[in-house]
Tab-separated table of C-alpha atoms in Angstrom:
chain	number	residue	atom	x	y	z
L	11	GLY	CA	0.017	-0.140	-0.004
L	12	SER	CA	0.834	3.623	-0.103
L	13	GLU	CA	3.343	4.873	2.797
L	14	THR	CA	0.725	6.797	4.425
L	15	ALA	CA	-1.833	3.914	4.312
L	16	VAL	CA	0.721	1.416	5.722
L	17	ASN	CA	1.767	3.940	8.421
L	18	LEU	CA	-1.599	4.660	9.615
L	19	PHE	CA	-2.566	1.028	9.521
L	20	ILE	CA	0.539	0.273	11.974
L	21	GLU	CA	-0.632	3.072	14.229
L	22	LYS	CA	-4.062	1.782	14.436
L	23	VAL	CA	-2.965	-1.723	15.298
L	24	ARG	CA	-0.703	0.083	18.034
L	25	THR	CA	-3.192	2.250	19.485
L	26	CYS	CA	-6.706	1.155	18.742
L	27	PRO	CA	-6.616	-2.994	19.157
L	28	PRO	CA	-9.883	-4.747	20.221
L	29	LYS	CA	-10.741	-4.372	23.982
L	30	ARG	CA	-9.268	-7.644	25.090
L	31	ALA	CA	-6.195	-7.533	22.695
L	32	ALA	CA	-2.556	-7.581	24.475
L	33	ILE	CA	0.127	-6.585	21.958
L	34	LEU	CA	3.217	-8.351	22.910
L	35	LYS	CA	5.426	-7.069	20.040
L	36	VAL	CA	5.109	-5.360	16.566
L	37	SER	CA	7.378	-6.659	13.801
L	38	GLU	CA	7.584	-4.668	10.497
L	39	GLU	CA	9.175	-5.958	7.303
L	40	ILE	CA	9.356	-4.041	3.962
L	41	LEU	CA	8.168	-6.423	1.023
L	42	ASP	CA	9.593	-6.151	-2.279
L	43	THR	CA	6.526	-6.791	-4.342
L	44	LYS	CA	5.027	-5.477	-7.501
L	45	GLU	CA	1.502	-6.408	-6.106
L	46	LYS	CA	-0.731	-3.626	-4.786
L	47	TYR	CA	-3.301	-4.315	-2.277
L	48	PRO	CA	-6.333	-1.969	-2.574
L	49	ASP	CA	-7.736	-2.769	0.830
L	50	PHE	CA	-7.170	-4.724	4.018
L	51	SER	CA	-8.787	-8.175	4.706
L	52	ILE	CA	-8.524	-11.076	7.150
L	53	ILE	CA	-8.366	-14.334	5.425
L	54	GLU	CA	-8.437	-18.007	6.702
L	55	SER	CA	-5.544	-19.047	9.037
L	56	GLU	CA	-2.894	-21.264	7.714
L	57	LYS	CA	-1.283	-23.815	10.051
L	58	THR	CA	1.992	-22.177	11.263
L	59	LYS	CA	4.911	-22.959	13.450
L	60	GLY	CA	6.354	-20.831	16.316
L	61	GLU	CA	4.834	-19.357	19.272
L	62	ILE	CA	1.132	-19.216	19.127
L	63	PHE	CA	-0.672	-17.285	21.938
L	64	ILE	CA	-4.307	-18.460	22.821
L	65	SER	CA	-6.671	-16.123	24.383
L	66	PRO	CA	-8.048	-17.274	27.893
L	67	ASP	CA	-11.787	-17.525	28.618
L	68	ILE	CA	-13.123	-14.092	29.261
L	69	ALA	CA	-15.946	-12.949	31.670
L	70	ILE	CA	-19.210	-11.750	30.093
L	71	CYS	CA	-18.759	-8.033	28.986
L	72	GLU	CA	-21.224	-5.181	29.681
L	73	GLU	CA	-22.548	-4.895	26.285
L	74	CYS	CA	-23.515	-8.681	26.308
L	75	LYS	CA	-25.294	-8.363	29.835
L	76	LYS	CA	-27.225	-5.451	28.552
L	77	GLU	CA	-28.565	-7.353	25.532
L	78	MET	CA	-29.126	-10.474	27.707
L	79	TYR	CA	-31.338	-8.595	29.917
L	80	ASP	CA	-33.111	-6.552	26.943
L	81	PRO	CA	-36.495	-8.220	26.410
L	82	LYS	CA	-36.280	-6.378	22.720
L	83	ASP	CA	-33.026	-8.143	21.833
L	84	ARG	CA	-32.768	-11.403	20.015
L	85	ARG	CA	-30.355	-12.660	22.691
L	86	TYR	CA	-32.764	-11.942	25.495
L	87	LEU	CA	-31.794	-14.268	28.473
L	88	HIS	CA	-29.449	-16.352	26.313
L	89	PRO	CA	-27.456	-18.595	28.302
L	90	PHE	CA	-24.275	-18.890	25.943
L	91	ILE	CA	-24.397	-14.928	24.931
L	92	ASN	CA	-20.900	-13.907	23.857
L	93	CYS	CA	-18.906	-11.503	21.376
L	94	THR	CA	-15.518	-10.722	20.107
L	95	CYS	CA	-14.535	-9.274	23.595
L	96	CYS	CA	-16.095	-11.888	25.971
L	97	GLY	CA	-16.938	-15.521	26.261
L	98	PRO	CA	-15.104	-18.957	25.951
L	99	ARG	CA	-11.779	-19.316	24.030
L	100	LEU	CA	-9.250	-21.761	25.348
L	101	THR	CA	-11.703	-23.971	27.077
L	102	ILE	CA	-13.511	-24.569	23.825
L	103	LEU	CA	-10.456	-25.034	21.676
L	104	ASP	CA	-9.742	-28.611	19.794
L	105	ALA	CA	-6.689	-27.689	17.625
L	106	LEU	CA	-4.856	-24.696	16.399
L	107	PRO	CA	-5.142	-22.246	14.667
L	108	TYR	CA	-8.224	-21.158	16.737
L	109	ASP	CA	-11.113	-21.061	14.150
L	110	ARG	CA	-14.631	-22.290	14.754
L	111	GLU	CA	-14.361	-25.463	12.974
L	112	ARG	CA	-11.678	-26.368	15.456
L	113	THR	CA	-13.612	-25.558	18.611
L	114	SER	CA	-16.436	-27.381	20.258
L	115	MET	CA	-18.700	-24.965	18.306
L	116	LYS	CA	-18.335	-26.820	15.063
L	117	GLU	CA	-21.237	-29.032	16.320
L	118	PHE	CA	-23.624	-25.912	16.146
L	119	PRO	CA	-24.084	-24.220	12.602
L	120	MET	CA	-24.758	-20.527	12.842
L	121	CYS	CA	-28.359	-19.239	11.965
L	122	PRO	CA	-28.365	-16.716	8.967
L	123	ASP	CA	-28.704	-13.783	11.631
L	124	CYS	CA	-25.505	-15.078	13.806
L	125	ALA	CA	-23.615	-15.582	10.277
L	126	SER	CA	-23.976	-12.273	9.046
L	127	GLU	CA	-22.736	-10.701	12.273
L	128	TYR	CA	-19.762	-13.236	12.290
L	129	GLU	CA	-18.786	-12.164	8.562
L	130	ASP	CA	-19.309	-8.454	8.919
L	131	PRO	CA	-16.364	-6.502	10.481
L	132	ALA	CA	-18.416	-3.618	11.407
L	133	THR	CA	-20.238	-5.948	14.103
L	134	ARG	CA	-19.277	-6.700	17.730
L	135	ARG	CA	-19.289	-10.401	16.740
L	136	TYR	CA	-17.142	-10.410	13.782
L	137	ASP	CA	-15.012	-13.595	13.930
L	138	ALA	CA	-16.056	-14.363	17.258
L	139	GLN	CA	-15.826	-18.212	17.159
L	140	PRO	CA	-18.363	-19.080	19.897
L	141	VAL	CA	-21.179	-16.598	18.442
L	142	CYS	CA	-24.513	-18.254	18.662
L	143	CYS	CA	-28.092	-17.160	19.793
L	144	ASN	CA	-31.573	-18.674	21.088
L	145	ASP	CA	-32.126	-19.999	17.714
L	146	CYS	CA	-28.636	-21.774	17.194
L	147	GLY	CA	-25.909	-23.155	19.390
L	148	PRO	CA	-25.880	-25.029	22.633
L	149	GLU	CA	-28.843	-25.508	24.771
L	150	VAL	CA	-29.140	-25.665	28.768
L	151	TYR	CA	-30.585	-29.086	30.096
L	152	LEU	CA	-30.701	-31.027	33.433
L	153	THR	CA	-29.034	-34.500	33.419
L	154	GLY	CA	-31.290	-37.272	33.813
L	155	ARG	CA	-34.393	-35.071	33.475
L	156	GLU	CA	-36.680	-33.633	31.154
L	157	GLU	CA	-36.289	-30.075	31.393
L	158	ARG	CA	-34.529	-28.229	28.665
L	159	GLY	CA	-33.772	-24.454	27.997
L	160	ARG	CA	-35.964	-22.103	30.023
L	161	ALA	CA	-37.563	-24.862	31.960
L	162	ALA	CA	-34.043	-26.067	33.253
L	163	ILE	CA	-33.034	-22.776	34.437
L	164	ILE	CA	-36.225	-22.243	36.306
L	165	ALA	CA	-36.045	-25.784	37.775
L	166	THR	CA	-32.486	-25.124	38.912
L	167	ARG	CA	-33.281	-21.712	40.351
L	168	LYS	CA	-36.221	-23.407	42.348
L	169	MET	CA	-34.042	-25.983	43.547
L	170	ILE	CA	-31.404	-23.822	44.886
L	171	HIS	CA	-34.266	-21.537	46.329
L	172	ASP	CA	-35.755	-24.472	48.027
L	173	GLY	CA	-32.568	-25.389	49.723
L	174	GLY	CA	-31.239	-27.803	47.452
L	175	ILE	CA	-27.659	-28.500	45.912
L	176	VAL	CA	-27.008	-28.429	42.106
L	177	ALA	CA	-23.985	-29.153	39.976
L	178	ILE	CA	-23.623	-26.240	37.416
L	179	LYS	CA	-21.327	-26.481	34.278
L	180	GLY	CA	-19.679	-23.188	33.983
L	181	ILE	CA	-17.310	-22.403	31.048
L	182	GLY	CA	-14.834	-25.354	32.086
L	183	GLY	CA	-15.697	-27.449	34.892
L	184	PHE	CA	-18.464	-28.005	37.537
L	185	HIS	CA	-19.287	-25.960	40.463
L	186	LEU	CA	-21.414	-27.652	43.355
L	187	CYS	CA	-23.953	-24.780	44.295
L	188	CYS	CA	-26.445	-23.822	47.109
L	189	ASP	CA	-27.668	-20.868	48.942
L	190	ALA	CA	-24.945	-19.165	50.797
L	191	THR	CA	-27.523	-17.870	53.206
L	192	ASN	CA	-29.068	-21.292	54.144
L	193	GLU	CA	-27.067	-22.930	57.227
L	194	GLU	CA	-28.779	-26.208	56.589
L	195	ALA	CA	-28.152	-26.379	52.754
L	196	VAL	CA	-24.422	-25.437	53.236
L	197	GLN	CA	-24.017	-27.934	56.100
L	198	ARG	CA	-25.451	-30.593	53.989
L	199	LEU	CA	-22.815	-29.659	51.300
L	200	ARG	CA	-20.035	-29.836	53.590
L	201	THR	CA	-21.192	-33.549	54.654
L	202	LEU	CA	-21.585	-34.721	51.030
L	203	LYS	CA	-18.502	-33.041	49.807
L	204	ASN	CA	-16.627	-34.483	52.944
L	205	ARG	CA	-15.047	-31.002	53.667
L	206	PRO	CA	-15.721	-30.300	57.293
L	207	ALA	CA	-14.072	-26.935	57.844
L	208	LYS	CA	-12.142	-25.530	54.623
L	209	PRO	CA	-13.774	-22.175	53.364
L	210	PHE	CA	-16.406	-22.435	50.436
L	211	ALA	CA	-15.965	-19.806	47.638
L	212	VAL	CA	-19.103	-17.777	47.044
L	213	MET	CA	-20.553	-15.995	44.053
L	214	ALA	CA	-22.348	-12.753	44.699
L	215	ARG	CA	-25.206	-11.415	42.322
L	216	ASP	CA	-23.202	-8.012	41.829
L	217	VAL	CA	-20.722	-5.643	43.624
L	218	GLU	CA	-23.422	-4.199	45.886
L	219	ALA	CA	-24.201	-7.551	47.225
L	220	VAL	CA	-20.436	-7.949	48.058
L	221	LYS	CA	-20.203	-4.707	49.760
L	222	GLN	CA	-23.131	-5.943	51.871
L	223	GLU	CA	-21.049	-8.887	53.269
L	224	CYS	CA	-17.448	-7.626	52.888
L	225	LEU	CA	-15.156	-4.585	53.248
L	226	VAL	CA	-14.030	-3.471	49.603
L	227	ASN	CA	-11.912	-0.910	48.770
L	228	GLU	CA	-11.610	0.883	45.342
L	229	VAL	CA	-8.944	-1.140	44.153
L	230	GLN	CA	-10.190	-4.377	45.057
L	231	GLU	CA	-13.579	-3.394	43.327
L	232	GLU	CA	-12.039	-2.862	40.168
L	233	ILE	CA	-10.448	-6.350	40.205
L	234	LEU	CA	-13.169	-8.102	41.393
L	235	ASP	CA	-15.496	-6.397	38.582
L	236	GLY	CA	-12.752	-6.694	35.824
L	237	HIS	CA	-12.922	-8.898	32.810
L	238	GLN	CA	-11.215	-11.847	34.646
L	239	LYS	CA	-13.728	-12.012	37.481
L	240	PRO	CA	-11.258	-13.632	40.051
L	241	ILE	CA	-12.060	-15.026	43.613
L	242	LEU	CA	-11.023	-12.205	45.932
L	243	LEU	CA	-10.144	-12.945	49.464
L	244	LEU	CA	-11.867	-10.108	51.447
L	245	GLU	CA	-12.501	-9.372	55.066
L	246	LYS	CA	-15.974	-9.901	56.503
L	247	ARG	CA	-18.296	-7.173	57.613
L	248	LYS	CA	-19.045	-7.262	61.256
L	249	LYS	CA	-22.776	-8.355	61.841
L	250	SER	CA	-25.064	-8.365	64.736
L	251	ALA	CA	-26.158	-12.014	65.608
L	252	ASP	CA	-29.530	-11.676	64.244
L	253	SER	CA	-28.725	-10.121	60.868
L	254	THR	CA	-29.191	-12.100	57.651
L	255	GLY	CA	-26.418	-12.758	55.008
L	256	LEU	CA	-23.706	-15.554	54.654
L	257	CYS	CA	-24.282	-18.295	57.071
L	258	LYS	CA	-21.409	-19.343	59.535
L	259	SER	CA	-20.685	-22.661	57.575
L	260	VAL	CA	-19.553	-20.872	54.394
L	261	ALA	CA	-16.126	-19.928	55.947
L	262	PRO	CA	-16.311	-21.316	59.490
L	263	GLY	CA	-14.072	-19.280	62.118
L	264	ASN	CA	-12.397	-17.329	59.328
L	265	PRO	CA	-12.617	-13.460	59.297
L	266	LYS	CA	-12.201	-13.695	55.545
L	267	VAL	CA	-14.146	-15.228	52.521
L	268	GLY	CA	-13.155	-15.862	48.941
L	269	ILE	CA	-15.978	-14.146	46.963
L	270	MET	CA	-16.303	-13.649	43.157
L	271	LEU	CA	-19.013	-12.287	40.622
L	272	PRO	CA	-20.660	-14.226	37.729
L	273	TYR	CA	-18.367	-14.534	34.608
L	274	ALA	CA	-20.715	-16.710	32.714
L	275	PRO	CA	-23.910	-15.830	31.282
L	276	VAL	CA	-26.066	-18.765	32.759
L	277	GLN	CA	-24.455	-17.937	36.337
L	278	MET	CA	-26.038	-14.410	35.859
L	279	LEU	CA	-29.388	-16.021	34.999
L	280	LEU	CA	-29.384	-17.976	38.396
L	281	PHE	CA	-29.444	-14.612	40.122
L	282	GLN	CA	-31.875	-12.731	37.768
L	283	TYR	CA	-34.402	-14.303	35.617
L	284	ASP	CA	-38.135	-13.345	34.730
L	285	ASP	CA	-39.842	-16.381	36.575
L	286	GLY	CA	-40.725	-14.418	39.763
L	287	ILE	CA	-38.406	-16.600	42.187
L	288	GLN	CA	-36.657	-14.377	44.661
L	289	MET	CA	-32.982	-15.869	44.741
L	290	PRO	CA	-30.422	-14.996	47.359
L	291	ASP	CA	-27.895	-12.556	46.873
L	292	CYS	CA	-24.958	-14.971	47.579
L	293	LEU	CA	-24.373	-18.582	46.499
L	294	VAL	CA	-21.839	-21.039	47.305
L	295	MET	CA	-19.852	-21.960	44.321
L	296	THR	CA	-17.317	-24.783	45.138
L	297	SER	CA	-15.474	-27.156	42.719
L	298	GLY	CA	-17.165	-30.005	41.752
L	299	ASN	CA	-13.891	-32.094	41.621
L	300	ASP	CA	-12.528	-34.771	44.154
L	301	SER	CA	-9.695	-33.038	46.002
L	302	GLY	CA	-6.316	-33.343	43.782
L	303	ALA	CA	-8.201	-34.682	41.071
L	304	PRO	CA	-8.100	-33.352	37.525
L	305	ILE	CA	-10.954	-30.912	36.314
L	306	CYS	CA	-14.356	-32.755	36.267
L	307	ARG	CA	-15.675	-31.844	32.561
L	308	ASP	CA	-18.517	-34.359	31.823
């Protein structure tokens, strides 16, 4: 291309990358070629040798959250909503390079609407390999039961609300989940998991729910609500004996609790759904693995 166009392109790559891009280095090479390119296009990847970096799974972004709770949006309450800035990456990968046909999404052909978003560089879902909607893509279901889709989410929410324990598949492995404010449910989970005292991790509805239970400073809030959604060890608030909130068995005798925010859309739907069930603000989310065993994924 012309020197002006090429320099502008390099500058844009350096200064305006996609939200979640991390530029490790930029190499430039002048090509001695007669061929002139009228525009820039992204073509299918070839298999290459050398260092290949794979994006980790990324927590749901603010734009996808907004769409998921917008009744007018075609992805309203969609448990697998994602875009170029968020969603599963490494976990769905079967082989390199990272293209849809080499991920677990190859089993789910895109509907025409998703395909047009995937192929259009002007959209937020351009080249987003896990892209799907309520008309295509995976579906939520309960193992060994009839409920699928909406019915499965409502049944799961009701079970947690009624003091039951459920195993929920996140982006990778499973969490064992129950109401973190229900002493009886948490004690039962301790018995079943054979974990008498070690603290359980907690997932809170939002930052405000975390602040109800823990002391949170600005830096901690930023980390807690960032795109990685890590578990943060926070100091519990001192509460009166009759106040509600996290029950004692979540982290017995411990002044701190490990707490995180929902990072997968299906986890957000556990807290907020249009079925009228009043859910607690905090859920126990503890690993579904036997201690020391590899990640349980099926």
